[in-house]
mmCIF file of C-alpha atoms in Angstrom:
data_model
loop_
_atom_site.group_PDB
_atom_site.id
_atom_site.type_symbol
_atom_site.label_atom_id
_atom_site.label_comp_id
_atom_site.label_asym_id
_atom_site.label_seq_id
_atom_site.Cartn_x
_atom_site.Cartn_y
_atom_site.Cartn_z
ATOM 1 C CA UNK A 1 46.976 -33.654 21.063
ATOM 2 C CA UNK A 2 45.825 -30.483 19.000
ATOM 3 C CA UNK A 3 43.996 -27.694 20.993
ATOM 4 C CA UNK A 4 40.559 -29.238 20.150
ATOM 5 C CA UNK A 5 41.810 -32.705 21.743
ATOM 6 C CA UNK A 6 40.750 -34.877 18.505
ATOM 7 C CA UNK A 7 43.850 -35.827 17.310
ATOM 8 C CA UNK A 8 47.680 -34.929 17.845
ATOM 9 C CA UNK A 9 49.835 -33.003 15.719
ATOM 10 C CA UNK A 10 51.913 -36.006 15.673
ATOM 11 C CA UNK A 11 49.160 -38.720 14.228
ATOM 12 C CA UNK A 12 48.318 -35.790 11.648
ATOM 13 C CA UNK A 13 51.670 -35.866 10.147
ATOM 14 C CA UNK A 14 51.807 -39.643 10.245
ATOM 15 C CA UNK A 15 48.333 -40.395 8.818
ATOM 16 C CA UNK A 16 48.028 -37.824 6.219
ATOM 17 C CA UNK A 17 44.123 -36.016 5.854
ATOM 18 C CA UNK A 18 42.718 -39.241 7.021
ATOM 19 C CA UNK A 19 41.707 -38.281 10.655
ATOM 20 C CA UNK A 20 40.908 -34.492 9.994
ATOM 21 C CA UNK A 21 38.459 -36.414 7.210
ATOM 22 C CA UNK A 22 36.944 -38.185 10.140
ATOM 23 C CA UNK A 23 36.416 -35.440 11.886
ATOM 24 C CA UNK A 24 34.519 -33.700 9.553
ATOM 25 C CA UNK A 25 32.946 -36.533 8.701
ATOM 26 C CA UNK A 26 31.725 -37.080 12.458
ATOM 27 C CA UNK A 27 30.894 -33.361 12.725
ATOM 28 C CA UNK A 28 28.578 -33.637 9.482
ATOM 29 C CA UNK A 29 27.078 -36.778 11.190
ATOM 30 C CA UNK A 30 26.766 -35.255 14.508
ATOM 31 C CA UNK A 31 25.097 -31.872 12.317
ATOM 32 C CA UNK A 32 22.472 -34.208 10.629
ATOM 33 C CA UNK A 33 21.506 -36.303 13.925
ATOM 34 C CA UNK A 34 20.847 -33.319 15.984
ATOM 35 C CA UNK A 35 18.844 -31.546 12.880
ATOM 36 C CA UNK A 36 16.680 -34.860 13.077
ATOM 37 C CA UNK A 37 15.787 -34.374 16.927
ATOM 38 C CA UNK A 38 12.535 -33.030 17.917
ATOM 39 C CA UNK A 39 12.763 -28.964 17.984
ATOM 40 C CA UNK A 40 12.034 -29.118 21.865
ATOM 41 C CA UNK A 41 15.058 -31.514 21.908
ATOM 42 C CA UNK A 42 17.384 -29.272 19.823
ATOM 43 C CA UNK A 43 16.260 -26.161 21.730
ATOM 44 C CA UNK A 44 17.313 -27.737 25.075
ATOM 45 C CA UNK A 45 21.085 -29.133 24.011
ATOM 46 C CA UNK A 46 21.551 -25.415 21.951
ATOM 47 C CA UNK A 47 20.487 -23.471 25.262
ATOM 48 C CA UNK A 48 22.728 -26.027 27.604
ATOM 49 C CA UNK A 49 25.643 -26.536 24.925
ATOM 50 C CA UNK A 50 25.647 -23.166 23.124
ATOM 51 C CA UNK A 51 24.862 -20.737 24.871
ATOM 52 C CA UNK A 52 25.938 -22.686 28.457
ATOM 53 C CA UNK A 53 22.485 -21.846 30.404
ATOM 54 C CA UNK A 54 21.907 -24.615 33.514
ATOM 55 C CA UNK A 55 18.929 -26.724 33.303
ATOM 56 C CA UNK A 56 17.130 -24.491 35.652
ATOM 57 C CA UNK A 57 17.616 -21.503 33.334
ATOM 58 C CA UNK A 58 16.457 -23.499 30.183
ATOM 59 C CA UNK A 59 13.136 -24.187 32.413
ATOM 60 C CA UNK A 60 12.870 -20.991 32.955
ATOM 61 C CA UNK A 61 13.077 -19.933 29.138
ATOM 62 C CA UNK A 62 10.882 -23.074 27.965
ATOM 63 C CA UNK A 63 8.136 -22.677 30.524
ATOM 64 C CA UNK A 64 8.917 -25.862 32.660
ATOM 65 C CA UNK A 65 10.320 -27.546 35.476
ATOM 66 C CA UNK A 66 13.879 -28.269 36.284
ATOM 67 C CA UNK A 67 13.182 -31.881 35.751
ATOM 68 C CA UNK A 68 11.503 -32.238 32.924
ATOM 69 C CA UNK A 69 14.424 -30.124 31.390
ATOM 70 C CA UNK A 70 16.577 -33.110 32.798
ATOM 71 C CA UNK A 71 14.454 -35.730 30.961
ATOM 72 C CA UNK A 72 14.385 -33.906 27.962
ATOM 73 C CA UNK A 73 18.296 -33.687 27.698
ATOM 74 C CA UNK A 74 18.321 -37.443 28.721
ATOM 75 C CA UNK A 75 16.344 -38.481 25.720
ATOM 76 C CA UNK A 76 17.879 -35.945 23.245
ATOM 77 C CA UNK A 77 21.165 -37.553 24.492
ATOM 78 C CA UNK A 78 19.925 -41.219 23.988
ATOM 79 C CA UNK A 79 18.813 -40.504 20.571
ATOM 80 C CA UNK A 80 21.955 -39.005 19.966
ATOM 81 C CA UNK A 81 23.592 -42.357 20.925
ATOM 82 C CA UNK A 82 21.667 -44.244 18.825
ATOM 83 C CA UNK A 83 21.709 -42.247 15.805
ATOM 84 C CA UNK A 84 25.563 -42.079 15.859
ATOM 85 C CA UNK A 85 26.135 -45.453 17.239
ATOM 86 C CA UNK A 86 28.130 -46.160 13.898
ATOM 87 C CA UNK A 87 30.547 -43.575 15.301
ATOM 88 C CA UNK A 88 30.861 -44.268 19.063
ATOM 89 C CA UNK A 89 31.815 -47.590 20.760
ATOM 90 C CA UNK A 90 29.562 -49.263 22.738
ATOM 91 C CA UNK A 91 30.137 -48.652 26.734
ATOM 92 C CA UNK A 92 29.400 -52.047 28.138
ATOM 93 C CA UNK A 93 32.018 -53.734 25.825
#
């Protein structure tokens, strides 16, 4: 498996450029989906995943409770799952 955990080097050699193209298209789709989220949800995701803030710290930055940040984060993930449903399988299957 490669360092980023997406595809193995062995698969890359066997399947040609397809896995890399799929990965690039997924990243592009995810970026578009994130861009379409409300600004507050984008901010929470950015602070949490890019800046590695915890929920309490994000709450302090945005002036709301940790519990509210948890709700906003969960809502953002739900929206992303919905927008990316073509890319990710249904967990109930």
